[in-house]
Coordinates of C-alpha atoms in Angstrom, one line a residue:
M1336 CA 0.0 0.1 0.0
L1337 CA 3.1 2.5 0.8
G1338 CA 4.7 1.6 -2.2
V1339 CA 1.8 2.3 -4.3
L1340 CA 1.4 5.7 -2.6
R1341 CA 4.7 6.8 -3.4
Q1342 CA 4.6 6.2 -7.1
K1343 CA 1.4 8.3 -7.2
V1344 CA 3.2 10.8 -5.5
R1345 CA 5.9 10.5 -7.9
S1346 CA 3.6 10.6 -11.3
E1347 CA 2.1 13.8 -9.9
A1348 CA 5.3 15.8 -9.3
L1349 CA 6.6 14.8 -13.1
I1350 CA 3.1 16.0 -14.5
L1351 CA 3.5 19.4 -12.2
S1352 CA 7.1 19.7 -13.5
R1353 CA 6.0 19.5 -17.3
L1354 CA 3.3 21.8 -16.8
F1355 CA 5.9 24.3 -15.6
L1356 CA 8.2 23.9 -18.3
T1357 CA 5.5 24.3 -21.1
R1358 CA 4.1 27.3 -19.6
G1359 CA 8.0 28.9 -19.1
Y1360 CA 8.2 28.2 -22.7
R1361 CA 4.8 29.8 -23.6
H1362 CA 5.9 32.7 -21.5
A1363 CA 9.5 32.6 -23.3
Q1364 CA 7.2 32.5 -26.8
S1365 CA 5.0 35.5 -25.9
F1366 CA 8.4 37.5 -24.6
S1367 CA 10.2 36.9 -28.1
N1368 CA 7.4 38.9 -30.2
H1369 CA 9.0 42.2 -28.4
I1370 CA 12.9 41.3 -29.2
L1371 CA 13.0 38.8 -32.1
P1372 CA 13.3 39.8 -35.5
G1373 CA 9.8 41.2 -36.9
G1374 CA 8.9 42.9 -33.3
P1375 CA 9.0 46.3 -32.6
V1376 CA 12.8 47.7 -31.7
V1377 CA 12.1 48.6 -27.5
P1378 CA 14.2 50.8 -25.6
R1379 CA 17.3 50.2 -23.2
P1380 CA 14.5 49.2 -19.9
M1381 CA 13.7 46.0 -21.7
R1382 CA 16.9 44.3 -21.1
E1383 CA 16.2 44.6 -17.5
G1384 CA 13.6 41.9 -18.4
V1385 CA 15.7 40.1 -19.5
Q1386 CA 18.3 39.4 -17.0
F1387 CA 16.8 36.1 -16.1
L1388 CA 18.2 34.5 -19.5
Q1389 CA 21.5 32.9 -19.7
K1390 CA 24.4 34.8 -21.3
D1391 CA 24.5 32.8 -24.4
S1392 CA 20.6 32.7 -25.0
P1393 CA 19.4 34.3 -28.3
Y1394 CA 17.2 36.2 -27.0
R1395 CA 19.5 38.3 -25.1
V1396 CA 21.7 38.4 -28.2
W1397 CA 18.9 40.0 -30.4
S1398 CA 17.6 42.1 -27.5
R1399 CA 20.8 43.9 -26.9
S1400 CA 21.3 44.1 -30.9
F1401 CA 18.2 45.8 -31.7
A1402 CA 17.9 48.2 -28.9
S1403 CA 18.4 51.7 -29.2
D1404 CA 18.5 55.3 -27.9
N1405 CA 16.2 58.2 -29.9
G1406 CA 18.4 60.9 -28.8
E1407 CA 17.4 64.4 -29.6
L1408 CA 17.9 65.6 -32.8
F1409 CA 19.0 69.3 -33.9
D1410 CA 18.9 70.8 -37.9
A1411 CA 21.9 72.7 -39.0
V1412 CA 19.9 75.5 -41.1
V1413 CA 21.8 78.0 -43.2
P1414 CA 22.5 81.2 -41.1
F1415 CA 21.7 84.6 -41.6
M1416 CA 23.8 86.0 -44.9
G1417 CA 23.3 89.7 -44.8
E1418 CA 20.6 92.6 -46.2
S1419 CA 21.6 92.5 -49.8
I1420 CA 21.8 88.6 -49.9
T1421 CA 18.7 86.5 -50.4
D1422 CA 20.1 83.3 -51.0
G1423 CA 23.5 81.0 -52.0
T1424 CA 25.1 77.8 -53.5
L1425 CA 25.4 74.7 -51.0
A1426 CA 29.0 74.8 -52.4
T1427 CA 30.5 72.0 -50.3
F1428 CA 30.4 69.8 -46.8
L1429 CA 33.2 69.3 -45.1
K1430 CA 32.0 66.8 -43.0
K1431 CA 30.3 63.5 -43.7
P1432 CA 27.1 61.6 -42.2
G1433 CA 28.2 59.8 -39.2
D1434 CA 31.1 62.0 -38.3
R1435 CA 31.0 63.8 -34.8
V1436 CA 30.7 67.5 -34.5
E1437 CA 31.7 70.0 -31.7
V1438 CA 29.1 73.1 -30.8
D1439 CA 29.7 75.9 -33.6
E1440 CA 31.9 73.4 -35.5
T1441 CA 31.7 74.2 -39.9
I1442 CA 29.7 71.4 -41.5
A1443 CA 29.3 73.3 -44.8
Q1444 CA 30.0 76.5 -46.8
V1445 CA 27.4 78.4 -48.4
E1446 CA 29.0 81.0 -51.2
T1447 CA 27.1 84.0 -52.1
D1448 CA 27.5 86.9 -54.6
K1449 CA 30.6 88.3 -52.2
V1450 CA 31.4 86.2 -49.6
T1451 CA 31.2 82.4 -48.3
I1452 CA 29.1 81.5 -45.4
D1453 CA 30.0 78.9 -42.6
V1454 CA 27.2 76.6 -41.6
A1455 CA 27.6 76.0 -38.3
S1456 CA 26.5 72.8 -36.0
P1457 CA 24.0 74.0 -33.6
E1458 CA 24.5 70.9 -30.6
A1459 CA 27.6 68.9 -30.3
G1460 CA 26.7 64.9 -31.4
I1461 CA 26.5 63.0 -34.5
I1462 CA 25.9 63.7 -38.2
E1463 CA 23.0 61.5 -38.9
K1464 CA 21.8 62.6 -42.5
F1465 CA 22.3 65.4 -44.9
V1466 CA 19.1 67.0 -46.1
A1467 CA 20.9 69.6 -48.9
K1468 CA 23.3 68.6 -51.9
E1469 CA 26.2 70.0 -53.3
G1470 CA 25.3 72.7 -55.6
D1471 CA 21.7 73.4 -54.4
T1472 CA 20.1 76.7 -53.9
V1473 CA 19.8 77.9 -50.5
T1474 CA 18.1 80.5 -48.3
P1475 CA 18.8 81.6 -44.6
G1476 CA 17.1 79.1 -42.6
T1477 CA 17.3 76.5 -45.0
K1478 CA 17.9 72.7 -43.3
V1479 CA 21.4 71.2 -44.3
A1480 CA 21.9 68.4 -42.1
V1481 CA 20.6 66.5 -39.2
I1482 CA 22.5 66.7 -36.0
S1483 CA 22.2 63.7 -33.4
K1484 CA 23.1 64.5 -29.4
S1485 CA 23.0 60.2 -29.0
D1486 CA 25.8 58.6 -29.5
A1487 CA 24.6 55.1 -29.2
S1488 CA 24.5 53.5 -33.1
T1489 CA 22.2 50.6 -33.4
T1490 CA 23.5 47.7 -35.0
L1491 CA 21.9 44.9 -36.2
A1492 CA 22.6 41.1 -35.2
P1493 CA 24.7 38.8 -37.9
S1494 CA 22.2 36.3 -40.1
E1495 CA 22.6 33.1 -38.8
E1496 CA 21.0 31.5 -41.7
K1497 CA 23.0 29.0 -43.5
P1498 CA 23.7 29.1 -47.0
K1499 CA 21.0 27.0 -49.1
D1500 CA 22.6 23.7 -50.4
V1501 CA 23.8 24.3 -54.2
P1502 CA 23.1 21.2 -55.9
K1503 CA 26.5 19.5 -56.9
S1504 CA 26.4 19.2 -61.1
S1505 CA 26.6 15.1 -61.7
P1506 CA 29.7 13.8 -63.6
P1507 CA 30.1 14.0 -67.2
T1508 CA 29.2 10.2 -68.8
E1509 CA 31.8 8.3 -71.2
K1510 CA 29.8 9.5 -74.2
E1511 CA 30.2 13.4 -73.2
V1512 CA 33.4 13.0 -73.0
A1513 CA 34.2 10.8 -75.8
E1514 CA 32.1 13.6 -78.0
K1515 CA 34.6 16.2 -76.3
K1516 CA 37.7 14.7 -77.2
A1517 CA 36.7 13.7 -81.1
P1518 CA 38.3 16.8 -83.7
K1519 CA 35.3 18.6 -85.3
A1520 CA 35.3 18.3 -88.9
E1521 CA 36.2 21.5 -90.4
A1522 CA 34.3 23.0 -93.3
P1523 CA 35.9 23.6 -96.7
I1524 CA 37.2 27.3 -97.4
K1525 CA 36.2 28.5 -100.8
E1526 CA 38.4 30.7 -101.9
K1527 CA 36.8 34.0 -103.2
P1528 CA 37.7 35.7 -106.3
K1529 CA 39.5 38.8 -105.7
A1530 CA 38.2 42.0 -106.2
P1531 CA 39.5 44.5 -108.2
S1532 CA 41.8 47.3 -106.2
P1533 CA 39.5 50.4 -106.0
A1534 CA 41.0 53.6 -107.3
P1535 CA 42.9 56.4 -105.1
P1536 CA 40.3 58.5 -103.7
K1537 CA 40.0 62.1 -104.5
S1538 CA 41.2 64.8 -102.4
Q1539 CA 38.5 66.1 -100.1
V1540 CA 38.3 69.0 -97.8
T1541 CA 37.6 67.9 -94.2
E1542 CA 36.3 69.3 -91.0
P1543 CA 39.2 69.7 -88.6
Q1544 CA 39.8 67.1 -86.4
L1545 CA 38.8 68.7 -82.7
P1546 CA 40.0 67.4 -79.6
P1547 CA 37.9 64.6 -77.9
K1548 CA 35.9 65.0 -75.4
D1549 CA 37.5 63.1 -72.2
R1550 CA 40.4 65.9 -72.7
E1551 CA 38.3 68.5 -71.6
R1552 CA 36.7 69.2 -67.5
R1553 CA 33.5 71.4 -67.6
V1554 CA 33.4 72.6 -64.1
P1555 CA 30.2 75.4 -62.8
M1556 CA 31.0 78.8 -62.1
T1557 CA 30.6 79.9 -58.5
R1558 CA 28.4 82.5 -57.2
L1559 CA 31.4 84.9 -56.7
R1560 CA 32.8 84.1 -60.4
K1561 CA 29.3 84.6 -61.6
R1562 CA 29.1 88.2 -59.9
V1563 CA 32.4 89.7 -60.8
A1564 CA 31.5 88.5 -64.2
T1565 CA 28.6 90.4 -64.7
R1566 CA 29.4 93.4 -62.7
L1567 CA 32.6 94.1 -65.3
K1568 CA 30.4 93.3 -68.2
D1569 CA 28.0 95.9 -66.9
S1570 CA 30.6 98.4 -66.7
Q1571 CA 31.9 98.1 -69.9
N1572 CA 28.4 98.1 -71.4
T1573 CA 27.7 101.2 -69.1
Y1574 CA 30.7 103.6 -68.9
A1575 CA 32.8 105.0 -71.7
M1576 CA 35.9 103.7 -70.4
L1577 CA 39.4 105.7 -71.3
T1578 CA 42.8 105.0 -69.9
T1579 CA 46.0 107.0 -69.5
F1580 CA 49.4 106.1 -68.2
N1581 CA 52.8 107.4 -66.6
E1582 CA 55.5 106.4 -64.6
V1583 CA 56.7 107.0 -61.3
D1584 CA 60.3 106.6 -60.3
M1585 CA 60.1 104.8 -56.8
T1586 CA 63.2 105.8 -55.8
N1587 CA 62.5 107.8 -53.0
L1588 CA 59.5 106.0 -51.7
M1589 CA 61.4 102.5 -51.3
K1590 CA 64.8 104.7 -49.6
L1591 CA 61.9 105.7 -46.8
R1592 CA 60.9 102.6 -46.3
S1593 CA 64.2 100.7 -46.2
D1594 CA 65.1 103.8 -43.9
Y1595 CA 62.0 103.6 -41.3
K1596 CA 61.2 100.0 -41.9
D1597 CA 62.9 98.7 -38.6
A1598 CA 61.5 101.6 -36.3
F1599 CA 58.2 101.2 -37.6
L1600 CA 57.3 98.0 -36.7
E1601 CA 58.7 98.0 -33.6
K1602 CA 56.2 100.7 -32.9
H1603 CA 53.2 99.9 -34.9
G1604 CA 53.3 96.1 -35.5
V1605 CA 53.2 96.0 -39.0
K1606 CA 55.4 96.1 -42.0
L1607 CA 55.5 99.3 -43.6
G1608 CA 54.8 98.7 -47.0
L1609 CA 54.6 100.7 -50.7
M1610 CA 50.8 100.8 -50.7
S1611 CA 50.4 103.3 -47.7
G1612 CA 52.3 105.8 -49.9
F1613 CA 49.8 105.3 -53.0
V1614 CA 46.7 105.1 -50.7
K1615 CA 48.1 108.8 -49.5
G1616 CA 48.8 110.2 -53.0
V1617 CA 45.2 108.9 -54.4
V1618 CA 43.6 110.5 -51.4
S1619 CA 45.7 113.8 -52.3
A1620 CA 44.8 113.5 -55.6
L1621 CA 40.7 112.7 -54.8
Q1622 CA 41.0 115.8 -52.6
D1623 CA 42.3 118.4 -55.3
L1624 CA 40.2 116.6 -57.5
P1625 CA 36.8 115.6 -56.5
V1626 CA 35.5 115.1 -59.8
V1627 CA 37.0 111.8 -59.8
N1628 CA 35.2 110.8 -56.5
A1629 CA 31.8 111.4 -58.0
V1630 CA 29.5 109.3 -59.8
I1631 CA 26.8 109.7 -62.3
D1632 CA 23.4 108.9 -61.2
G1633 CA 20.6 109.6 -63.6
E1634 CA 20.7 112.8 -64.9
D1635 CA 22.7 114.1 -61.7
I1636 CA 26.3 114.0 -60.4
I1637 CA 26.4 113.0 -56.7
Y1638 CA 30.1 114.7 -55.2
R1639 CA 31.1 112.2 -52.0
E1640 CA 32.0 114.3 -49.2
Y1641 CA 34.0 111.0 -47.8
I1642 CA 37.1 109.1 -49.6
D1643 CA 36.8 105.3 -48.8
I1644 CA 39.7 103.5 -50.8
S1645 CA 39.0 99.9 -52.2
I1646 CA 42.0 97.5 -52.6
A1647 CA 41.6 94.7 -55.0
V1648 CA 42.5 91.6 -53.5
G1649 CA 43.2 88.3 -55.8
T1650 CA 41.8 85.1 -53.5
P1651 CA 41.9 81.4 -54.6
K1652 CA 37.9 81.5 -54.7
G1653 CA 38.3 84.7 -56.8
L1654 CA 38.2 88.7 -56.5
V1655 CA 36.9 90.5 -53.9
V1656 CA 37.4 94.0 -53.0
P1657 CA 37.5 95.4 -49.1
V1658 CA 37.4 99.1 -48.5
I1659 CA 39.6 101.3 -46.4
R1660 CA 37.0 103.8 -44.5
N1661 CA 38.1 107.4 -44.4
A1662 CA 41.1 107.1 -45.9
N1663 CA 41.4 110.8 -45.7
N1664 CA 41.5 110.7 -42.0
M1665 CA 44.3 108.0 -41.8
N1666 CA 48.2 108.3 -41.6
F1667 CA 50.3 105.7 -42.9
A1668 CA 50.7 103.8 -40.1
D1669 CA 46.8 103.1 -39.5
I1670 CA 46.4 102.2 -43.4
E1671 CA 49.0 99.6 -43.2
K1672 CA 47.0 98.4 -40.3
Q1673 CA 44.1 98.5 -42.0
I1674 CA 45.6 96.5 -45.4
H1675 CA 47.0 94.1 -43.0
T1676 CA 43.8 93.3 -41.6
L1677 CA 41.6 92.8 -44.4
A1678 CA 44.3 91.0 -46.8
K1679 CA 44.3 88.7 -44.2
K1680 CA 40.6 88.0 -43.9
A1681 CA 40.3 87.7 -47.4
N1682 CA 42.8 84.8 -48.1
D1683 CA 41.1 83.3 -44.8
G1684 CA 37.6 84.0 -46.9
T1685 CA 36.1 85.3 -43.1
L1686 CA 35.4 89.2 -44.9
S1687 CA 31.8 89.9 -44.1
I1688 CA 29.5 92.0 -46.6
D1689 CA 29.9 95.5 -44.4
E1690 CA 33.6 94.9 -45.2
M1691 CA 33.4 95.0 -48.8
A1692 CA 30.6 97.7 -49.5
G1693 CA 30.6 100.9 -50.7
G1694 CA 34.1 102.5 -51.5
S1695 CA 34.4 105.6 -54.1
F1696 CA 37.8 104.5 -55.5
T1697 CA 40.0 101.9 -56.1
I1698 CA 43.4 100.7 -56.2
S1699 CA 44.5 97.4 -58.4
N1700 CA 48.2 96.5 -57.8
G1701 CA 48.8 93.6 -60.9
G1702 CA 52.9 94.7 -60.1
V1703 CA 52.4 91.7 -57.2
Y1704 CA 52.0 89.1 -60.4
G1705 CA 54.5 90.7 -62.3
S1706 CA 52.0 92.6 -64.7
L1707 CA 54.2 95.4 -66.8
L1708 CA 51.3 97.3 -68.0
S1709 CA 47.1 97.0 -68.0
T1710 CA 44.0 98.8 -68.4
P1711 CA 42.0 98.2 -65.6
I1712 CA 38.1 98.4 -65.2
I1713 CA 35.9 100.7 -63.2
N1714 CA 34.8 99.0 -60.1
P1715 CA 30.9 100.4 -60.4
P1716 CA 29.5 102.2 -58.7
Q1717 CA 32.7 104.3 -59.3
S1718 CA 34.0 106.4 -61.9
A1719 CA 37.8 105.5 -61.9
I1720 CA 40.5 102.9 -60.7
L1721 CA 44.3 103.5 -60.5
G1722 CA 46.4 100.5 -61.8
M1723 CA 49.7 99.8 -60.3
H1724 CA 52.5 97.7 -61.6
S1725 CA 55.7 95.8 -61.3
I1726 CA 59.0 98.2 -60.5
V1727 CA 61.4 97.6 -63.3
S1728 CA 65.0 99.0 -63.1
R1729 CA 65.6 101.2 -66.8
P1730 CA 67.7 103.6 -67.7
M1731 CA 66.4 107.1 -67.0
V1732 CA 68.2 110.6 -67.5
V1733 CA 68.7 112.2 -64.0
G1734 CA 70.7 115.8 -63.9
G1735 CA 71.8 115.3 -67.5
N1736 CA 73.2 111.7 -66.8
I1737 CA 71.6 108.3 -67.2
V1738 CA 71.3 106.2 -64.6
A1739 CA 69.3 103.0 -63.2
R1740 CA 66.3 103.9 -61.7
P1741 CA 63.2 101.6 -60.2
M1742 CA 60.3 102.9 -62.5
M1743 CA 56.8 101.6 -62.4
Y1744 CA 53.7 102.5 -64.9
L1745 CA 50.7 103.4 -63.7
S1746 CA 47.5 103.5 -65.4
V1747 CA 44.0 105.2 -64.3
T1748 CA 40.9 104.6 -66.1
Y1749 CA 38.1 106.7 -65.8
D1750 CA 34.0 107.1 -67.0
H1751 CA 34.8 109.7 -69.9
R1752 CA 30.8 111.0 -69.3
L1753 CA 32.0 112.5 -66.3
I1754 CA 35.7 113.0 -66.1
D1755 CA 37.7 114.9 -69.0
G1756 CA 41.3 114.2 -70.0
R1757 CA 42.3 117.2 -68.6
E1758 CA 41.3 116.0 -64.8
A1759 CA 42.3 112.2 -65.5
V1760 CA 46.0 113.3 -66.3
L1761 CA 46.3 116.6 -63.4
F1762 CA 44.7 113.1 -60.7
L1763 CA 47.7 110.6 -62.3
R1764 CA 50.1 113.7 -62.3
R1765 CA 49.5 114.4 -58.7
I1766 CA 49.9 110.9 -57.0
K1767 CA 53.2 110.6 -59.0
D1768 CA 54.6 113.9 -57.6
V1769 CA 53.5 112.7 -54.3
V1770 CA 54.6 109.2 -54.6
E1771 CA 58.1 110.4 -56.0
D1772 CA 58.6 113.2 -53.2
P1773 CA 56.5 112.3 -49.6
R1774 CA 57.7 115.2 -48.3
R1775 CA 55.0 117.1 -50.3
L1776 CA 52.0 115.7 -48.2
L1777 CA 53.7 117.3 -44.9
L1778 CA 54.3 120.8 -46.5
D1779 CA 50.9 120.2 -48.5
I1780 CA 51.9 121.5 -51.8

């Protein structure tokens, strides 16, 4: 009797254990709907619910692979580009999707008619994606990229599927082997009758052979280059341009720089160049002949009571013309400091719109590139432009003797509708006198 009772207890315990295992499997199966492929991806807190599983359990592997953090997303947009600029061209991306960026780090650059604008990251994080493409026309506020503050990346579990069995090809039969080894009978070749040789063709006029297209490279114009091309062509179509020339002896100005360059650098922190001497000469000439500083507006003439000198600077991206404001109130040191600051910004591409707006007269120094002589084009809406050229040692007659002198050709292109030849010649002559003898500026003669 006791043995029968023990056997019944063991049977009931076995049934209960099987029932528990079955329910545990169904619970795991229900749980897999949330974490196995095909189910929705859940946030990290779900990982805590699978801690009871073994480390090598496939459920833990899928849960870890599909968990992700939905970090905050921020938009990098095109900033305000200036009062007179409404749009620009997205020139280049400096980063790639997946790169990490810091706050205010430049992501892309936008080219406008005048300057290059940087698009900065609003927050530190990872670049999720680019919304715009290079070459797109963008306006202030246009979304360019999406930045995520989350550093976590969602990874997928490797596929565990085994490659399907590829059916093996059966070995060739003896008949097929014999057919491959047997030589194929060649069809007899019939000799074709020889055709009579054609008569030599008559000489014909052919079109010239052009270079193949693969030896050419087509590149779209930048916004800055388009703007420069349009303004210069408009200037040529509007103004009655005429150029007059003169030459200047650079001996005294070069000696002045040589004698005081060290003391000038020590006191003012910038080098004494030749450009400041020409700026002072232009200011003096504009004060003597104010019509050169004027401009035609419809049927009126506008006489400017200020002197803002534009300096043409060639950069890798194109020609820019920053402005020295109120040059008539500056001395040599002030002019050199301003030229140094503007030239550095021009080469770095950091000039602002305000630093290039306006200007009543332009100086273009082609001599730094070796130009001997040129006829520069007027920079609208101005009425004249001075061209400086290279310094060349030439034989000159001084006091009845032939001596070598450092000489430079000067040119001034002017709007003949407003400025007569007399004013243009006297203007250039005044610059020559001041550069050849800077002491005139001290004596105001």
